[in-house]
GROMACS .gro file of C-alpha atoms in nm:
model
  446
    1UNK     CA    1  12.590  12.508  10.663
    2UNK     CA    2  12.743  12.370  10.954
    3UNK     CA    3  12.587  12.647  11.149
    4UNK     CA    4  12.248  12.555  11.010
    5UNK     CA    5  12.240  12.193  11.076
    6UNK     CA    6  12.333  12.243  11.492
    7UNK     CA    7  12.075  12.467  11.571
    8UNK     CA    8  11.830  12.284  11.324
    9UNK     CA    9  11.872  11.991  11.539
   10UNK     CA   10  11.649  11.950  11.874
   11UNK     CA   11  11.717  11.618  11.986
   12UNK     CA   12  12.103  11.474  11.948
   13UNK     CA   13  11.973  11.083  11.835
   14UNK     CA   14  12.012  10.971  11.526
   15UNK     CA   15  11.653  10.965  11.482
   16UNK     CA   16  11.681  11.376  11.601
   17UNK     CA   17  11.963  11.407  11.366
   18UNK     CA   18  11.785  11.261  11.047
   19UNK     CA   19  11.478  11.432  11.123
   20UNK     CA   20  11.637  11.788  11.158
   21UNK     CA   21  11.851  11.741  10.794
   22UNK     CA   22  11.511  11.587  10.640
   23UNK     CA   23  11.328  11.913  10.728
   24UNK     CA   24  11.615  12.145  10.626
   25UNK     CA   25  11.556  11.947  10.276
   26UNK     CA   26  11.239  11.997  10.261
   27UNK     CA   27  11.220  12.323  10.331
   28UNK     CA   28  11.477  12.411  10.112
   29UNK     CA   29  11.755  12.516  10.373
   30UNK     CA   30  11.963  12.249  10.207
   31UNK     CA   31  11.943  12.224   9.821
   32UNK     CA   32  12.013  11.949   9.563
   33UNK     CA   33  12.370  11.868   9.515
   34UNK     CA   34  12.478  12.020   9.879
   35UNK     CA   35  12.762  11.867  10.030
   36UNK     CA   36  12.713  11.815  10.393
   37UNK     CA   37  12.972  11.853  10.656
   38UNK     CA   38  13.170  11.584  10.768
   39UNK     CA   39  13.037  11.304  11.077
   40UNK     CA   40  13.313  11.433  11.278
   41UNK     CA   41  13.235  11.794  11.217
   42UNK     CA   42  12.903  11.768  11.297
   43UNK     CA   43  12.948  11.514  11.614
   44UNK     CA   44  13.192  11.752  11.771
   45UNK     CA   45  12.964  12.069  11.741
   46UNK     CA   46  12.663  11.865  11.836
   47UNK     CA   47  12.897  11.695  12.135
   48UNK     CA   48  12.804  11.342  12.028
   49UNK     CA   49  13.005  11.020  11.901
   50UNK     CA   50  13.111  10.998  11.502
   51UNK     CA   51  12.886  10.663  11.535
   52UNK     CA   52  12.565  10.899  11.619
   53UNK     CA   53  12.630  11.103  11.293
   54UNK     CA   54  12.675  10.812  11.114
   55UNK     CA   55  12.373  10.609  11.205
   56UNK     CA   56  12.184  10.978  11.152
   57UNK     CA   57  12.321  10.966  10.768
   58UNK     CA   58  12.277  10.635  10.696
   59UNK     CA   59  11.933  10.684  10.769
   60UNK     CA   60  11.907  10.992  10.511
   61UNK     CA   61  12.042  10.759  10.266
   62UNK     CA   62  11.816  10.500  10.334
   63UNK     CA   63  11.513  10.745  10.239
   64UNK     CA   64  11.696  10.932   9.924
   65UNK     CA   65  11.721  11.253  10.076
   66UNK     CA   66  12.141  11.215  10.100
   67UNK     CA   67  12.410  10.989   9.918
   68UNK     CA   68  12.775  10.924   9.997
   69UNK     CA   69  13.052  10.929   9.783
   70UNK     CA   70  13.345  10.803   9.927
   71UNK     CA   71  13.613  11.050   9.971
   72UNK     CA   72  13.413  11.361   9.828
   73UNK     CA   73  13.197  11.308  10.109
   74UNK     CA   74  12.798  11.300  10.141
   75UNK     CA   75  12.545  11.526   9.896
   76UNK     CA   76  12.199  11.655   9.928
   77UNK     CA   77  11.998  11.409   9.646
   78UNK     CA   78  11.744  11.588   9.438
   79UNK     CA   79  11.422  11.435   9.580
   80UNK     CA   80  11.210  11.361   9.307
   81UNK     CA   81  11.233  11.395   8.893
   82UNK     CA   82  11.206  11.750   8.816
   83UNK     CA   83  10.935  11.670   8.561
   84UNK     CA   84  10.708  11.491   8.807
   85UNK     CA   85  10.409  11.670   8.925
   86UNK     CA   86  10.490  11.759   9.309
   87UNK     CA   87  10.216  11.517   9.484
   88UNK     CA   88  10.301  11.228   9.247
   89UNK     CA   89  10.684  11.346   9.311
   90UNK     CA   90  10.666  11.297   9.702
   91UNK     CA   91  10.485  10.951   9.637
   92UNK     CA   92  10.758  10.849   9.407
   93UNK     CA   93  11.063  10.965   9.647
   94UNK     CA   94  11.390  10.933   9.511
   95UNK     CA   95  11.374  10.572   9.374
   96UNK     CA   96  11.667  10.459   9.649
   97UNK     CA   97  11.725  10.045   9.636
   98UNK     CA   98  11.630   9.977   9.989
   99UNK     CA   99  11.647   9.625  10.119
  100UNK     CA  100  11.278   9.594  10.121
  101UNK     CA  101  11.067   9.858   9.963
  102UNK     CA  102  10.774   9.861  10.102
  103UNK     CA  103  10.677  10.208   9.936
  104UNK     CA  104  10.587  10.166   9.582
  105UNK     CA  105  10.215  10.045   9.584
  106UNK     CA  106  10.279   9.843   9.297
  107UNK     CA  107  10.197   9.405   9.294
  108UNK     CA  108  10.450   9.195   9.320
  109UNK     CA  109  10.594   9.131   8.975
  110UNK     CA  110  10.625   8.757   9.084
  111UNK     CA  111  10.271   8.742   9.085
  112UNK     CA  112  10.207   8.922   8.743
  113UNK     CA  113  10.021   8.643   8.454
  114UNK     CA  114  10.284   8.569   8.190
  115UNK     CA  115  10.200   8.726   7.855
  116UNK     CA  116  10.374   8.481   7.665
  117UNK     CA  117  10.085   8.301   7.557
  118UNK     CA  118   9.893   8.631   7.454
  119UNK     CA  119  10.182   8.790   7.271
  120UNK     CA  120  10.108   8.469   7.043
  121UNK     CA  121   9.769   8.600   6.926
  122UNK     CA  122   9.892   9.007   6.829
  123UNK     CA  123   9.887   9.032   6.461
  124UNK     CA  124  10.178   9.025   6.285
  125UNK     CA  125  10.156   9.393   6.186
  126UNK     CA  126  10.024   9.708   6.397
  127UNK     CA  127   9.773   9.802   6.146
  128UNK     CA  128   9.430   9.934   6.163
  129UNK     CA  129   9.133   9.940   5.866
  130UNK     CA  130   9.048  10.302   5.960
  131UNK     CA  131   9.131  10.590   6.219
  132UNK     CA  132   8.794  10.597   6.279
  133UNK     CA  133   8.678  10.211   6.404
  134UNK     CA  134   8.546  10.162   6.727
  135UNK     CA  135   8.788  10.189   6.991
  136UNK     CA  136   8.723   9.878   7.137
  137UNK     CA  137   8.745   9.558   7.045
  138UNK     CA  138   8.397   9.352   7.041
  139UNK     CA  139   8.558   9.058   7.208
  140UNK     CA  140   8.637   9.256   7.485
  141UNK     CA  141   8.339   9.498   7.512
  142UNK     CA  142   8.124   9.175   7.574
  143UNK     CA  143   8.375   9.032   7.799
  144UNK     CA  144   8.380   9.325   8.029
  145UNK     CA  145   7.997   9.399   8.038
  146UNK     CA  146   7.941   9.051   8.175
  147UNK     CA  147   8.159   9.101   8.426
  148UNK     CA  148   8.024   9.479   8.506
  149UNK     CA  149   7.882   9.575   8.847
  150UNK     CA  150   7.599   9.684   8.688
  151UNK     CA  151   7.420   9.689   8.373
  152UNK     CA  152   7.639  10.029   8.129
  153UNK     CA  153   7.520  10.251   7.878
  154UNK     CA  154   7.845  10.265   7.728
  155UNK     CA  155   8.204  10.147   7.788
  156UNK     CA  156   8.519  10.234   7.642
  157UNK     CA  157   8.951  10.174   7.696
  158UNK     CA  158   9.193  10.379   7.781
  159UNK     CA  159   9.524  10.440   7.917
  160UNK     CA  160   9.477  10.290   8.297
  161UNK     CA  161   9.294  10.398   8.566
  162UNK     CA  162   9.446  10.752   8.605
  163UNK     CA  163   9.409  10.844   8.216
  164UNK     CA  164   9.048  10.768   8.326
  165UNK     CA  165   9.009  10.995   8.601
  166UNK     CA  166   9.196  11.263   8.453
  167UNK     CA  167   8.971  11.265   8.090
  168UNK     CA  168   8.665  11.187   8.328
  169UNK     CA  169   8.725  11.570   8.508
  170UNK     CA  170   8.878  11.736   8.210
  171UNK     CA  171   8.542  11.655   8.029
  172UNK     CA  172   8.330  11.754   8.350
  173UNK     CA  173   8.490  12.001   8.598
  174UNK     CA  174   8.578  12.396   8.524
  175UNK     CA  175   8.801  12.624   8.689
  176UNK     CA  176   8.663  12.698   9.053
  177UNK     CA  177   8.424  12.398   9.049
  178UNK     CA  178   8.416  12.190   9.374
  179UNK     CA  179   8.524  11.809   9.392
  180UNK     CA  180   8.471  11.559   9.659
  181UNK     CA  181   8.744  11.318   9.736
  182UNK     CA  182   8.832  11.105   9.998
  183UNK     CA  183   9.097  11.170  10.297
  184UNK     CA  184   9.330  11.027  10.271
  185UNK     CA  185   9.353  10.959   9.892
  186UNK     CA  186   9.579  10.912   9.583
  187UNK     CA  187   9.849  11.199   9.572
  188UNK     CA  188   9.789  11.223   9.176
  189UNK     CA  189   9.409  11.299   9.247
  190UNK     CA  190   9.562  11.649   9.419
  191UNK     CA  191   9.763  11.689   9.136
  192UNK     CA  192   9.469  11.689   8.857
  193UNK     CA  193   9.209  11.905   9.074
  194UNK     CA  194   9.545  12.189   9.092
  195UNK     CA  195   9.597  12.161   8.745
  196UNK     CA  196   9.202  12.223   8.660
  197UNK     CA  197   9.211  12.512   8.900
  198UNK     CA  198   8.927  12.304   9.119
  199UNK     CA  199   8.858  12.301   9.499
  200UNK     CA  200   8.889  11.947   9.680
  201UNK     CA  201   8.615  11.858   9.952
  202UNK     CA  202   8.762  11.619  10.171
  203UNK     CA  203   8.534  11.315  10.283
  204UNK     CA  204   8.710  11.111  10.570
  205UNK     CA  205   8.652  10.722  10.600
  206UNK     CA  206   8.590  10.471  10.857
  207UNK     CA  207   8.610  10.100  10.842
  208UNK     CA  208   8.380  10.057  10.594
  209UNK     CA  209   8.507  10.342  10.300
  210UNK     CA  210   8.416  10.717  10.269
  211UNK     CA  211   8.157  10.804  10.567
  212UNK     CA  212   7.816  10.916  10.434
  213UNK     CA  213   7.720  11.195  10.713
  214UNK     CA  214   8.036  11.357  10.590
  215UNK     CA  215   7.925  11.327  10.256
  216UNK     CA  216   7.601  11.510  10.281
  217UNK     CA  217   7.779  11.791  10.406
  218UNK     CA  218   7.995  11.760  10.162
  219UNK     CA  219   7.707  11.778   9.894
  220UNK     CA  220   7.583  12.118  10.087
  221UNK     CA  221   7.866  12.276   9.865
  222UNK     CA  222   7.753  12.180   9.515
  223UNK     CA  223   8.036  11.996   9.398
  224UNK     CA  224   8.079  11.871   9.050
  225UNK     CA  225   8.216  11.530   9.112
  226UNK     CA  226   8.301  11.280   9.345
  227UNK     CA  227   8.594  11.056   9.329
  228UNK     CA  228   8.638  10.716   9.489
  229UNK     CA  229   8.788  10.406   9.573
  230UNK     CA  230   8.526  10.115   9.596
  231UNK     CA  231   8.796   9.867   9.655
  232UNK     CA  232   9.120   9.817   9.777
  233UNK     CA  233   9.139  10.169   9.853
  234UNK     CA  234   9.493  10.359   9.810
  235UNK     CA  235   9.604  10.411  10.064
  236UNK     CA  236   9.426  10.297  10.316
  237UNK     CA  237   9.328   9.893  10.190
  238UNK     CA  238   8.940   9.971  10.262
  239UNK     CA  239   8.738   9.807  10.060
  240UNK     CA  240   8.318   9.952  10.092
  241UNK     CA  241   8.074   9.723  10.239
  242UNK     CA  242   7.781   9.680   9.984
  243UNK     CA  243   7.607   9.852  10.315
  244UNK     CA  244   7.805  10.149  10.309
  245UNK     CA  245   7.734  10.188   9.882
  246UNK     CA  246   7.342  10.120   9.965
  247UNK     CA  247   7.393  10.468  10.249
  248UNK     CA  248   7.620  10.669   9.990
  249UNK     CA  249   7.309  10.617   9.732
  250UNK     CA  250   7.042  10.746   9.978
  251UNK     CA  251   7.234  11.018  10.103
  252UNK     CA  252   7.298  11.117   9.729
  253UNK     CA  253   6.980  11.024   9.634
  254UNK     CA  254   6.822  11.245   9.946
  255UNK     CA  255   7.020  11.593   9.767
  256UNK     CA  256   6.954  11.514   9.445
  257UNK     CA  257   6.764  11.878   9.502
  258UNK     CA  258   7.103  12.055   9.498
  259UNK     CA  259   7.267  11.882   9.243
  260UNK     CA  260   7.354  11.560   9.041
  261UNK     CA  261   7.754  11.588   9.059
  262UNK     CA  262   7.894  11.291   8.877
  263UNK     CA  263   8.060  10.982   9.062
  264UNK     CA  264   8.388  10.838   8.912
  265UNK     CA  265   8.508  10.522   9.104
  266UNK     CA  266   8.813  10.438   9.065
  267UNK     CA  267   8.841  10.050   9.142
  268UNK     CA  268   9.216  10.010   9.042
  269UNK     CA  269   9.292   9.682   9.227
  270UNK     CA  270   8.934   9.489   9.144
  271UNK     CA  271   9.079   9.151   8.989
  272UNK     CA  272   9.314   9.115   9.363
  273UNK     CA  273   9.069   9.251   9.569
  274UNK     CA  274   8.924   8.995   9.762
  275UNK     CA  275   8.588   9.180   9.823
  276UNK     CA  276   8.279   9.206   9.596
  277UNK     CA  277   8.260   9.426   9.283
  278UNK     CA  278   8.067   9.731   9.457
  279UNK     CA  279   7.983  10.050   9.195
  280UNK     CA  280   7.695  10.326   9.365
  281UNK     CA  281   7.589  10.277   8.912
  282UNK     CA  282   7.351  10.014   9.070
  283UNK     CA  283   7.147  10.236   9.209
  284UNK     CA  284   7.258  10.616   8.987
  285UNK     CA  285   7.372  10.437   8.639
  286UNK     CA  286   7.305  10.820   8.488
  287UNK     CA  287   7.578  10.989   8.680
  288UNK     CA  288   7.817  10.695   8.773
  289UNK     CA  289   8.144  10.666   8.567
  290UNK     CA  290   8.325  10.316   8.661
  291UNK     CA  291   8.699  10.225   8.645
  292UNK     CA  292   8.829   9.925   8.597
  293UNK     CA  293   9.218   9.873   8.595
  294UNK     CA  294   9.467   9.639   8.511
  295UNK     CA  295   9.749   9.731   8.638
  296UNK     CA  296   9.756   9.589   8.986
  297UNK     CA  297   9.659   9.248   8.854
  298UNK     CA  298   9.789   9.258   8.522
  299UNK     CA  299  10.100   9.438   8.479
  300UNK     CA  300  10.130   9.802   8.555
  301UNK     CA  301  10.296   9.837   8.175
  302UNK     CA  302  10.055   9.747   7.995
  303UNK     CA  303   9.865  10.058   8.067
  304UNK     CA  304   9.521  10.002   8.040
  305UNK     CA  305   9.123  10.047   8.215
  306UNK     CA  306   8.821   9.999   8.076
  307UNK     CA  307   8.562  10.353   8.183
  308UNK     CA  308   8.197  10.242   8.189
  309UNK     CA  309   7.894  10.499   8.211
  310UNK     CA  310   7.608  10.687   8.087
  311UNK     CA  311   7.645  10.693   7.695
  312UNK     CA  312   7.633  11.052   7.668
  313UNK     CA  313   7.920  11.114   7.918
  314UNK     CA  314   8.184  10.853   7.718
  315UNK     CA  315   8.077  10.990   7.399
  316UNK     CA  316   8.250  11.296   7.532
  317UNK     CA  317   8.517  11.151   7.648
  318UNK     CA  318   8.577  10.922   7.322
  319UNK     CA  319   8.537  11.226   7.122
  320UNK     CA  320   8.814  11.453   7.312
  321UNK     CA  321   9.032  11.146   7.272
  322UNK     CA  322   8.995  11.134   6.892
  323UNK     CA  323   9.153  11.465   6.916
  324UNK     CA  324   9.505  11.328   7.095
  325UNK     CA  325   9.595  10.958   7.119
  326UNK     CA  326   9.250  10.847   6.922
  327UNK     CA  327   9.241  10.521   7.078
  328UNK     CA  328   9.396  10.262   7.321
  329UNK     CA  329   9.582  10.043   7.092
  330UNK     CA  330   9.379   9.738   6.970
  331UNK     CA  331   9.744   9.546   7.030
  332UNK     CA  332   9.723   9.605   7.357
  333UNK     CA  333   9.329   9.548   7.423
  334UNK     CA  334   9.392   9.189   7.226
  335UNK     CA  335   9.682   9.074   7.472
  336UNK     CA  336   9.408   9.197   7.752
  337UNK     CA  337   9.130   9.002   7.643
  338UNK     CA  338   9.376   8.673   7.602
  339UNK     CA  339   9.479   8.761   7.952
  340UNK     CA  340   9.108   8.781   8.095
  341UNK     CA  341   9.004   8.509   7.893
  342UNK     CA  342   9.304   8.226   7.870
  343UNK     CA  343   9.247   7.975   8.197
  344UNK     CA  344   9.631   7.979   8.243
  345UNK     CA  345   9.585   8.386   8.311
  346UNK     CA  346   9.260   8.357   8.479
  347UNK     CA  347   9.428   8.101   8.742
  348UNK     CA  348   9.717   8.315   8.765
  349UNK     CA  349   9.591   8.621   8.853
  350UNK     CA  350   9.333   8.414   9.070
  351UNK     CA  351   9.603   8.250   9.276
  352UNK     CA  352   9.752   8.595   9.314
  353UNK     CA  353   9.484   8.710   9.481
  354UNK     CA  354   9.482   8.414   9.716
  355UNK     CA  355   9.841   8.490   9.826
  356UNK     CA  356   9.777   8.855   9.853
  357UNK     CA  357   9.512   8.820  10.131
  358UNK     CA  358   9.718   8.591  10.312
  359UNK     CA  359  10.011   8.810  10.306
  360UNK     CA  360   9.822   9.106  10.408
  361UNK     CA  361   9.713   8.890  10.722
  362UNK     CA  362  10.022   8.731  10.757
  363UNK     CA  363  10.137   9.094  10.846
  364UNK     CA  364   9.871   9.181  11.039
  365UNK     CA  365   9.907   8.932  11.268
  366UNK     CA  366  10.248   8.950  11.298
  367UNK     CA  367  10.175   9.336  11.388
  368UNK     CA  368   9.923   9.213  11.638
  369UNK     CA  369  10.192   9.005  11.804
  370UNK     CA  370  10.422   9.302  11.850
  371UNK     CA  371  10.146   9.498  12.022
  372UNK     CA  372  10.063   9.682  11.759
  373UNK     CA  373   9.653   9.647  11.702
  374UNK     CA  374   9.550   9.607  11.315
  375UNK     CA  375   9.290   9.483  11.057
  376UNK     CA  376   9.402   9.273  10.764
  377UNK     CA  377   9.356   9.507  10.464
  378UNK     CA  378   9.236   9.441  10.100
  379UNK     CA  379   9.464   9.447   9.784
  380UNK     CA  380   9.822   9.518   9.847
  381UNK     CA  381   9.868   9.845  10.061
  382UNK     CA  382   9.831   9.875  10.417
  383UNK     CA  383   9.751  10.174  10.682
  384UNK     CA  384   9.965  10.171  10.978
  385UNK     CA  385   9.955  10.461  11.288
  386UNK     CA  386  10.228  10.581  11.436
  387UNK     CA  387  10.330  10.806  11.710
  388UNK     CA  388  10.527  11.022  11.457
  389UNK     CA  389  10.574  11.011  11.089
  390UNK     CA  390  10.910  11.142  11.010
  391UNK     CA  391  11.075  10.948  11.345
  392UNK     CA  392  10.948  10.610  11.213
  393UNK     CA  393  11.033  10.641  10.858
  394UNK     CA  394  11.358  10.706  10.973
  395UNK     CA  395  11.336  10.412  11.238
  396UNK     CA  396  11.313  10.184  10.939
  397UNK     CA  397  11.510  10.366  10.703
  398UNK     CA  398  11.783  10.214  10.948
  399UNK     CA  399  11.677   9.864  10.929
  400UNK     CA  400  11.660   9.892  10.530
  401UNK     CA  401  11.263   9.925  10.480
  402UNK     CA  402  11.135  10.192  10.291
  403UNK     CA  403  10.781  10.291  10.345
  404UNK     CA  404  10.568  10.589  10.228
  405UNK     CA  405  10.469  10.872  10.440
  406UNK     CA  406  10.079  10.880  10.552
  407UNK     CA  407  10.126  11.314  10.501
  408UNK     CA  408  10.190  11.245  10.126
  409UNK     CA  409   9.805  11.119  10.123
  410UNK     CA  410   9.642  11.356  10.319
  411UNK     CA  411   9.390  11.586  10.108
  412UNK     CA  412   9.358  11.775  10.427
  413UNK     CA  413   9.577  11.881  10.740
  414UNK     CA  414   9.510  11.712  11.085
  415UNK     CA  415   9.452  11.406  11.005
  416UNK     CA  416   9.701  11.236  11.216
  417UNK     CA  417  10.031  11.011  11.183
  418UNK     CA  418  10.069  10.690  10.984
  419UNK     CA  419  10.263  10.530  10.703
  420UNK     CA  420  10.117  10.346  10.414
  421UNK     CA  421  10.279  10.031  10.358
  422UNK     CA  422  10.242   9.820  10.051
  423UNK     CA  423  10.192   9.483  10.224
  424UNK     CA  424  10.201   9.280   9.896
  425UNK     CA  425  10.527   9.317   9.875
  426UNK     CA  426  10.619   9.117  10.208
  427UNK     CA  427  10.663   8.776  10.084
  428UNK     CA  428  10.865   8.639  10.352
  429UNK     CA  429  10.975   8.698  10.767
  430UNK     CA  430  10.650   8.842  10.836
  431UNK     CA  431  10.733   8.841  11.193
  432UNK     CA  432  11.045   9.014  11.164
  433UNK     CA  433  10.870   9.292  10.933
  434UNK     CA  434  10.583   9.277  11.162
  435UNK     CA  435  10.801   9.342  11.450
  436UNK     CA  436  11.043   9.662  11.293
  437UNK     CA  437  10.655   9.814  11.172
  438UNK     CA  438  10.581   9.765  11.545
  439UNK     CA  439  10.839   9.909  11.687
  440UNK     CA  440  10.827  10.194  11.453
  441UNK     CA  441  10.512  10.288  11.498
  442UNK     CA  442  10.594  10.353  11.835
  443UNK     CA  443  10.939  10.554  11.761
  444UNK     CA  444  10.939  10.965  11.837
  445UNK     CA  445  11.234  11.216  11.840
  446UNK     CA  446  11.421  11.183  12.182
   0.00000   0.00000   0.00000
């Protein structure tokens, strides 16, 4: 192994150290549970100081890809649950305690509405009349159509914004059908179209959310579906300009003659987002299926969206779910209405997405600062460049920041360097943050 690791190794830093183990573990060179060779074994063979070797590890451990144990010496980790799917696996990592995570994606917990006063109005027992009620609550059907983007045949709950998706394209796409989907975009979204045997179209964005000349060549190729992010994308923070959804209507509107693929928009972070409610169902309600989730605002636990569309499409869907979980439980839809409806709540989540948005350009400036030019993003994740990927997660891995690799979001190769940092999670020394995102940006093997 020893062997393996010196000639492996092109550039005898710390940061050309780390990088040259991190690609021997993800290639599989070096498996799960391999003890590596001691500091001094390896600085002697590589002719550089115990201290170089050290800095190198600690570094691996900062990421998850190695731990120490004392005297037995330091082990290969297994990089992500074995029973994750493997795009979802490289966004989850190893689940390492860093000193600030900045990798997860998920709100600050801080900032999450207590449920205390909606756990008062669950029934005492978790009983139901009949298997076969509607699965919604009234209450909340009539609370969540008046706060639509647009006026919905039909709307139903289910288990958050990626139970959504996923029943959305089980119920639409076949094996070899064509999707479009946005580059970069949410590492689970490669995951389903695998599973269903389907072929991804990447769309790239600009500023303003997925471009629409790339979309009509897109729609040259007959896909079935389209999946995006109207707001707060993940990963990127873009939120679509109600300019941009008015050009993504014509330009779908405009091949209508090849096709009518389906459009299921994901809007996962809408209650933080600080932009508009934007859904292309104001101008193609009869092929537009809407997300709305709660988890970003509300409590990633609680597991729940509400899907809005054309009638015929979620009585599909409703139907194919009679045949698993049946329905979202009406416990859980109750504590969301309390939580949508309750002013406590409603201020809570409303001052949350106050703080967010000053955070995010908090940061942003502070990047600005250390020469590093930015835009203030929407929600809680941020898009950062860099010079190279693996040399500035390791950069920071060294100061004790975890961040999440921009290649884990890619849908397509080539698409350049960056990290996608979940800026929400910053709450404090957003200059010295600002300042190690900087810096690493700028960081390459030596």
């Amino acid at each position: 192994m020893l062997d393996t690791i010196v000639e492996a190794v092109e550039h005898r830093t710390p940061e050309g150290i780390a990088a040259a183990i991190s690609r021997l573990i993800r290639t599989g060179a070096l498996n799960a549970g391999d003890r590596l060779p001691t500091v001094r074994d390896v600085a002697s063979r590589l002719g550089v100081s115990p201290a170089t070797v050290s800095s190198a590890w600690q570094a691996l451990s900062g990421v998850g890809l190695i731990t120490s144990r004392g005297r037995a010496g330091s082990f290969v980790l297994q990089a992500t649950a074995p029973w994750m799917p493997p795009h979802f696996g490289e966004l989850a990592g190893s689940h390492v305690v860093a000193r600030l995570d900045l990798s997860t994606g998920t709100p600050d917990p801080a900032l999450l509405p207590d449920l205390s006063a909606a756990l008062t109005k669950l029934p005492t027992r978790a009983d139901t009349a009949s298997y076969l009620s509607s699965p919604v609550l009234p209450e909340l059907e009539r609370h969540l159509r008046a706060s639509w983007p647009y006026p919905v045949g039909s709307l139903t709950i289910v288990d958050g914004a990626l139970d959504a998706v996923s029943r959305s394209l089980e119920t639409l796409v076949r094996f070899g059908d064509r999707v479009v989907v946005e580059n970069p975009g949410f590492p689970p979204f490669l995951d389903l179209l695998e599973h269903l045997g389907v072929e991804r179209i990447p769309v790239e964005l600009d500023g303003e959310g997925m471009r629409p000349d790339q979309l009509a060549r897109a729609l040259l190729l007959n896909p079935v579906a389209i999946i995006l992010q109207p707001r707060a994308h993940n990963p990127s923070g873009i939120s679509m300009t109600a300019g941009r959804m008015r050009e993504l209507a014509r330009v779908l509107r405009a091949h209508e003659h090849l096709g009518d693929p389906v459009i299921i928009e994901d809007d996962h972070s809408g209650e933080i987002s600080s932009s508009p409610s934007q859904s292309l169902g104001a101008w193609l309600p009869q092929r537009t299926l809407h997300i709305r989730s709660y988890a970003k605002s509300h409590g990633p636990d609680l597991r729940i969206a509400a899907l809005g569309g054309p009638e015929p499409l979620i009585d599909r869907i409703v139907a194919r779910r009679m045949l698993g979980p049946g329905w979202t439980s009406r416990m859980l839809q109750t504590i969301l209405y309390q939580l949508l409806t309750a002013s406590v709540s409603v201020n809570a989540v409303h001052d949350a997405r106050r703080i967010y948005q000053a955070r995010q350009r908090m940061l942003s400036e502070a990047l600005v600062r250390n020469g590093l030019p930015h835009t203030p993003s929407d929600g809680i994740n941020t898009w950062i460049p860099v010079a190279d990927e693996k040399a500035a997660i390791v950069t920071l891995a060294a100061s004790g920041i975890r961040v999440a690799a921009g290649s884990t979001f890619a849908m397509a190769p080539g698409g350049g360097q960056f990290l996608r940092v979940t800026a929400g999670r910053v709450g404090e020394d957003f200059e010295l943050v600002g300042g190690l995102l900087a810096a690493a940006a700028l960081a390459s093997p030596r």
